[in-house]
CSV table of C-alpha atoms and ligand atoms in Angstrom, one decimal:
chain,number,residue,atom,x,y,z
A,1,MET,CA,0.4,0.3,0.1
A,2,LYS,CA,1.1,3.6,-0.6
A,3,PRO,CA,2.0,5.6,2.6
A,4,LEU,CA,-0.1,8.3,2.7
A,5,ILE,CA,0.5,12.1,3.7
A,6,VAL,CA,-1.8,14.7,3.9
A,7,ALA,CA,-0.4,17.9,4.2
A,8,ASN,CA,-3.0,20.7,6.6
A,9,TRP,CA,-2.8,23.7,5.6
A,10,LYS,CA,-5.1,25.5,7.9
A,11,MET,CA,-6.3,28.9,7.8
A,12,HIS,CA,-2.5,29.8,6.6
A,13,PHE,CA,-3.3,30.3,2.7
A,14,ALA,CA,-5.8,32.7,1.1
A,15,PRO,CA,-6.1,31.4,-2.1
A,16,ALA,CA,-3.0,32.8,-4.6
A,17,LYS,CA,-0.8,32.0,-2.3
A,18,ALA,CA,-2.2,28.9,-2.1
A,19,LYS,CA,-1.3,28.4,-6.2
A,20,GLU,CA,2.0,29.4,-5.9
A,21,VAL,CA,2.5,26.3,-2.6
A,22,VAL,CA,1.1,24.3,-4.8
A,23,LEU,CA,2.7,24.9,-8.5
A,24,GLU,CA,6.0,25.3,-6.7
A,25,ILE,CA,5.5,21.7,-5.5
A,26,LEU,CA,4.5,19.9,-8.6
A,27,LYS,CA,7.5,22.1,-10.3
A,28,LEU,CA,10.3,21.2,-7.2
A,29,SER,CA,9.0,17.1,-7.3
A,30,GLU,CA,9.3,17.3,-11.3
A,31,ARG,CA,12.7,19.3,-10.8
A,32,GLU,CA,14.1,15.7,-8.3
A,33,LYS,CA,12.6,13.3,-10.3
A,34,ILE,CA,10.5,12.7,-6.6
A,35,ASP,CA,7.8,10.0,-8.4
A,36,LEU,CA,4.6,11.2,-6.4
A,37,GLN,CA,2.2,8.2,-8.0
A,38,LYS,CA,4.9,6.0,-5.0
A,39,VAL,CA,2.9,7.7,-2.6
A,40,GLU,CA,-0.8,8.7,-2.3
A,41,ILE,CA,0.3,13.2,-1.0
A,42,VAL,CA,-3.4,15.0,0.3
A,43,LEU,CA,-3.1,18.3,0.1
A,44,ALA,CA,-6.0,20.4,2.3
A,45,PRO,CA,-6.1,23.9,2.1
A,46,SER,CA,-8.7,26.5,3.5
A,47,PHE,CA,-12.4,26.7,1.7
A,48,THR,CA,-12.4,29.7,0.4
A,49,ALA,CA,-8.4,28.1,-1.8
A,50,LEU,CA,-10.0,24.3,-2.9
A,51,ASN,CA,-11.0,26.1,-6.6
A,52,GLU,CA,-7.4,26.8,-7.4
A,53,VAL,CA,-5.8,24.2,-5.3
A,54,ALA,CA,-8.1,22.3,-7.3
A,55,GLN,CA,-7.6,23.5,-10.7
A,56,ALA,CA,-3.7,23.6,-10.4
A,57,LEU,CA,-3.7,19.5,-9.6
A,58,LYS,CA,-5.4,18.8,-13.1
A,59,ASP,CA,-3.7,16.0,-14.8
A,60,THR,CA,-1.5,15.2,-11.4
A,61,THR,CA,-2.3,11.9,-9.0
A,62,VAL,CA,-1.9,14.5,-6.0
A,63,LYS,CA,-5.0,14.6,-4.5
A,64,LEU,CA,-7.3,16.9,-3.4
A,65,GLY,CA,-8.9,17.5,0.6
A,66,ALA,CA,-11.3,19.4,2.5
A,67,GLN,CA,-10.3,20.8,6.3
A,68,ASN,CA,-14.1,20.5,7.5
A,69,CYS,CA,-17.8,20.1,5.8
A,70,PHE,CA,-21.2,19.8,7.9
A,71,TRP,CA,-23.1,16.9,7.6
A,72,GLU,CA,-26.4,17.2,6.1
A,73,GLU,CA,-26.1,17.8,2.3
A,74,LYS,CA,-28.3,20.5,2.1
A,75,GLY,CA,-30.7,23.2,3.8
A,76,ALA,CA,-31.2,25.8,6.2
A,77,PHE,CA,-27.7,26.3,7.4
A,78,THR,CA,-26.4,29.9,6.9
A,79,GLY,CA,-22.4,29.4,7.2
A,80,GLU,CA,-21.9,25.7,6.6
A,81,ILE,CA,-20.1,23.7,3.7
A,82,SER,CA,-21.8,20.5,2.5
A,83,PRO,CA,-19.5,17.4,1.5
A,84,SER,CA,-21.2,17.1,-1.4
A,85,GLU,CA,-20.6,20.4,-2.0
A,86,LEU,CA,-17.2,19.3,-1.7
A,87,GLN,CA,-17.2,16.5,-3.9
A,88,GLU,CA,-18.1,19.0,-7.3
A,89,ILE,CA,-14.6,21.1,-6.6
A,90,GLY,CA,-13.1,17.7,-6.5
A,91,VAL,CA,-12.9,16.4,-2.5
A,92,LYS,CA,-12.2,13.3,-2.0
A,93,TYR,CA,-11.1,13.1,0.8
A,94,VAL,CA,-11.8,15.9,4.5
A,95,ILE,CA,-10.7,15.5,7.8
A,96,VAL,CA,-13.2,15.6,10.5
A,97,GLY,CA,-12.8,16.0,14.2
A,98,HIS,CA,-9.3,17.4,13.9
A,99,SER,CA,-8.8,18.7,17.2
A,100,GLU,CA,-8.9,22.6,16.2
A,101,ARG,CA,-12.1,22.1,15.7
A,102,ARG,CA,-13.1,19.9,19.1
A,103,GLU,CA,-11.2,23.1,21.0
A,104,ASN,CA,-12.1,25.8,18.9
A,105,LEU,CA,-15.6,25.2,18.1
A,106,GLY,CA,-16.8,23.3,20.1
A,107,GLU,CA,-17.1,20.5,18.3
A,108,THR,CA,-18.4,17.2,19.5
A,109,ASP,CA,-18.5,13.4,18.8
A,110,GLU,CA,-22.0,13.4,17.6
A,111,MET,CA,-22.1,16.1,15.1
A,112,ILE,CA,-17.8,14.0,14.5
A,113,HIS,CA,-20.0,10.8,14.1
A,114,LYS,CA,-22.6,12.3,11.6
A,115,LYS,CA,-20.2,13.8,9.8
A,116,ILE,CA,-18.5,10.9,9.1
A,117,LYS,CA,-22.1,9.5,8.0
A,118,THR,CA,-22.7,11.8,5.6
A,119,VAL,CA,-19.7,11.8,4.0
A,120,LEU,CA,-19.2,7.9,3.7
A,121,ASN,CA,-22.2,8.1,1.6
A,122,LEU,CA,-21.1,10.3,-0.8
A,123,GLU,CA,-18.4,7.7,-1.4
A,124,LEU,CA,-16.1,10.7,0.5
A,125,ALA,CA,-12.9,9.7,2.5
A,126,PRO,CA,-12.2,10.3,5.2
A,127,ILE,CA,-9.9,12.1,7.9
A,128,LEU,CA,-10.9,11.6,11.6
A,129,CYS,CA,-9.1,12.8,14.1
A,130,VAL,CA,-8.6,11.7,16.8
A,131,GLY,CA,-6.4,12.2,20.2
A,132,GLU,CA,-6.2,12.5,24.4
A,133,THR,CA,-5.0,16.4,25.5
A,134,PHE,CA,-2.2,17.1,27.7
A,135,GLU,CA,-4.5,16.4,31.3
A,136,GLU,CA,-6.4,13.2,30.0
A,137,ARG,CA,-2.6,12.1,29.1
A,138,GLN,CA,-2.1,12.9,33.5
A,139,LYS,CA,-5.2,10.8,34.2
A,140,GLY,CA,-3.7,8.2,32.8
A,141,ILE,CA,-6.6,8.0,30.6
A,142,LYS,CA,-5.4,7.9,26.9
A,143,ASP,CA,-6.8,5.0,25.9
A,144,TYR,CA,-9.3,4.9,27.0
A,145,ARG,CA,-10.5,9.2,25.3
A,146,LEU,CA,-8.9,7.4,22.1
A,147,MET,CA,-10.8,3.9,21.9
A,148,ALA,CA,-14.4,5.9,22.5
A,149,GLN,CA,-13.9,8.6,20.1
A,150,ALA,CA,-13.2,6.2,18.2
A,151,THR,CA,-17.0,4.1,18.9
A,152,GLN,CA,-18.3,7.5,19.2
A,153,ALA,CA,-16.7,8.2,15.5
A,154,PHE,CA,-18.4,4.8,14.4
A,155,GLU,CA,-20.4,3.1,16.2
A,156,GLY,CA,-23.7,2.4,14.4
A,157,LEU,CA,-22.4,3.1,11.4
A,158,GLN,CA,-22.4,0.8,8.0
A,159,ILE,CA,-19.5,0.3,7.0
A,160,LYS,CA,-18.4,-0.2,3.3
A,161,PRO,CA,-15.4,-3.0,1.3
A,162,GLN,CA,-15.7,-0.5,-1.1
A,163,ASP,CA,-15.1,2.7,1.3
A,164,LYS,CA,-12.2,4.5,2.6
A,165,ILE,CA,-11.1,6.2,6.0
A,166,VAL,CA,-8.9,6.9,7.6
A,167,ILE,CA,-7.7,7.7,11.2
A,168,ALA,CA,-5.1,10.2,12.4
A,169,TYR,CA,-3.8,9.6,15.6
A,170,GLU,CA,-2.9,13.3,16.8
A,171,PRO,CA,-2.1,13.3,20.2
A,172,VAL,CA,-3.6,17.3,20.4
A,173,TRP,CA,-0.6,18.4,23.3
A,174,VAL,CA,2.5,17.5,20.6
A,175,ILE,CA,0.2,19.6,17.1
A,176,GLY,CA,2.9,22.3,16.7
A,177,SER,CA,5.4,21.7,19.4
A,178,GLY,CA,8.4,20.7,17.0
A,179,GLN,CA,8.2,17.8,19.3
A,180,ALA,CA,6.5,14.6,17.8
A,181,VAL,CA,5.8,11.0,20.5
A,182,ALA,CA,8.2,8.2,20.2
A,183,LYS,CA,7.7,6.1,16.9
A,184,GLU,CA,7.4,3.1,19.4
A,185,GLU,CA,4.0,5.3,20.8
A,186,ALA,CA,2.2,6.1,17.8
A,187,GLN,CA,2.7,2.2,16.4
A,188,TYR,CA,1.2,1.0,20.6
A,189,THR,CA,-1.1,4.0,19.8
A,190,ILE,CA,-2.6,3.0,16.2
A,191,GLU,CA,-2.8,-1.1,16.9
A,192,VAL,CA,-4.9,0.0,19.6
A,193,LEU,CA,-7.1,2.4,17.7
A,194,LYS,CA,-7.1,-0.9,15.0
A,195,GLN,CA,-8.9,-3.1,17.7
A,196,ARG,CA,-11.2,-0.8,18.7
A,197,MET,CA,-12.1,-1.0,15.1
A,198,ILE,CA,-11.7,-4.2,14.7
A,199,ASP,CA,-13.7,-5.2,17.8
A,200,LEU,CA,-17.1,-3.0,15.1
A,201,PHE,CA,-16.3,-4.3,11.7
A,202,GLY,CA,-14.0,-7.3,11.5
A,203,VAL,CA,-10.5,-7.9,10.8
A,204,SER,CA,-11.5,-8.4,7.1
A,205,LEU,CA,-13.5,-4.9,6.7
A,206,VAL,CA,-11.3,-2.8,8.9
A,207,LYS,CA,-7.7,-3.8,6.4
A,208,GLU,CA,-9.9,-3.5,3.6
A,209,THR,CA,-10.8,0.4,4.0
A,210,THR,CA,-9.1,1.8,6.9
A,211,THR,CA,-5.1,3.5,6.7
A,212,PHE,CA,-3.8,4.7,10.2
A,213,ILE,CA,-1.7,7.4,10.6
A,214,TYR,CA,0.1,9.6,12.6
A,215,GLY,CA,0.0,13.3,13.4
A,216,GLY,CA,1.6,16.1,15.7
A,217,SER,CA,5.2,17.2,14.2
A,218,VAL,CA,5.3,16.1,11.8
A,219,ASP,CA,8.9,17.1,10.3
A,220,GLU,CA,11.6,15.9,7.6
A,221,SER,CA,13.9,14.7,10.8
A,222,ASN,CA,11.1,12.5,12.0
A,223,ILE,CA,9.0,11.1,8.6
A,224,ARG,CA,10.8,8.0,8.8
A,225,ASP,CA,10.0,6.6,12.5
A,226,PHE,CA,5.7,7.4,10.8
A,227,VAL,CA,5.7,4.9,7.8
A,228,ALA,CA,6.5,2.3,8.7
A,229,PHE,CA,3.6,-1.4,9.6
A,230,PRO,CA,1.4,-0.4,11.2
A,231,SER,CA,1.3,3.4,10.6
A,232,SER,CA,0.9,4.1,7.0
A,233,GLY,CA,1.2,7.6,6.6
A,234,VAL,CA,1.3,11.0,8.2
A,235,LEU,CA,-0.4,14.3,8.7
A,236,VAL,CA,1.4,17.3,8.6
A,237,GLY,CA,0.2,20.8,9.7
A,238,GLY,CA,3.8,22.6,9.9
A,239,ALA,CA,6.1,21.3,7.9
A,240,SER,CA,4.0,20.9,4.5
A,241,LEU,CA,3.8,25.1,4.5
A,242,LYS,CA,6.9,25.6,2.7
A,243,ALA,CA,7.1,24.1,-0.3
A,244,GLU,CA,11.0,23.0,-0.1
A,245,ARG,CA,10.4,21.4,2.8
A,246,PHE,CA,7.8,19.5,2.3
A,247,VAL,CA,9.6,17.8,-1.0
A,248,LYS,CA,12.6,17.0,1.1
A,249,LEU,CA,9.6,15.6,3.5
A,250,ILE,CA,7.9,13.1,1.0
A,251,LYS,CA,11.8,12.6,-0.5
A,252,LYS,CA,13.1,11.4,3.1
A,253,ILE,CA,10.0,8.0,2.6
A,254,LEU,CA,10.8,8.0,-1.0
B,301,PGA,P1,2.1,20.2,13.2
B,301,PGA,O1,0.1,19.8,13.0
B,301,PGA,O2,2.2,19.1,12.4
B,301,PGA,O3,2.1,21.6,13.1
B,301,PGA,O4,2.0,19.5,14.4
B,301,PGA,C1,0.0,18.5,12.5
B,301,PGA,C2,-2.0,18.8,12.9
B,301,PGA,O5,-2.5,20.0,13.1
B,301,PGA,O6,-3.1,18.7,12.3
């Protein structure tokens, strides 16, 4: 299976700048002779930049991701964005439940469950983010919290063999800190999450549908630690914002 690298650009780039960074990534990859077909790369810009980025990615294997969506497809929901609107622009992956949304926007496990349901119904791939806060860790409830997040996101959904699901373990206290967790911890935690999904859906369905990745201060110096079984990829924030650095990071695992 190809390693997955998701670039979460958060609220950093307006459309023109996002396009500039995409074009630079493509140019540098070509110059460095990086075969982008060997990795599944997803770029997730702000909603306003999706169109520009979609245009720039035309005729490439790089996929378009969104950072969020609403849980209904249509209706009187002022200010929200429907996953079917995203699909029309060319979005393939949708990040759901990022800790910054859980924390700043009050996004609950129940909302996240509804979003995942709608995203899967449209045959888009959800990237569910789960992670413990520092306080939860201090209390010794890390694994419990993560299993609860995964359970509440997926329990009761009908998963089909053709569905594509990504679960990203992102320890909240590590995001943006410049210090990732040890690879052993990321691997152990992914095994815990995988077990939870197997309990819910069975081994073969999970094997067929679900990819587990790590996120939190991933950069060019540590990416290799996180792109090995059982983790099949990474979610990158800060280190994906400069084209040169991001291309360097991709190169590290090829
Ligand atoms: P970071 O962000 O790589 O800057 O830690 C990751 C994320 O928030 O998804």
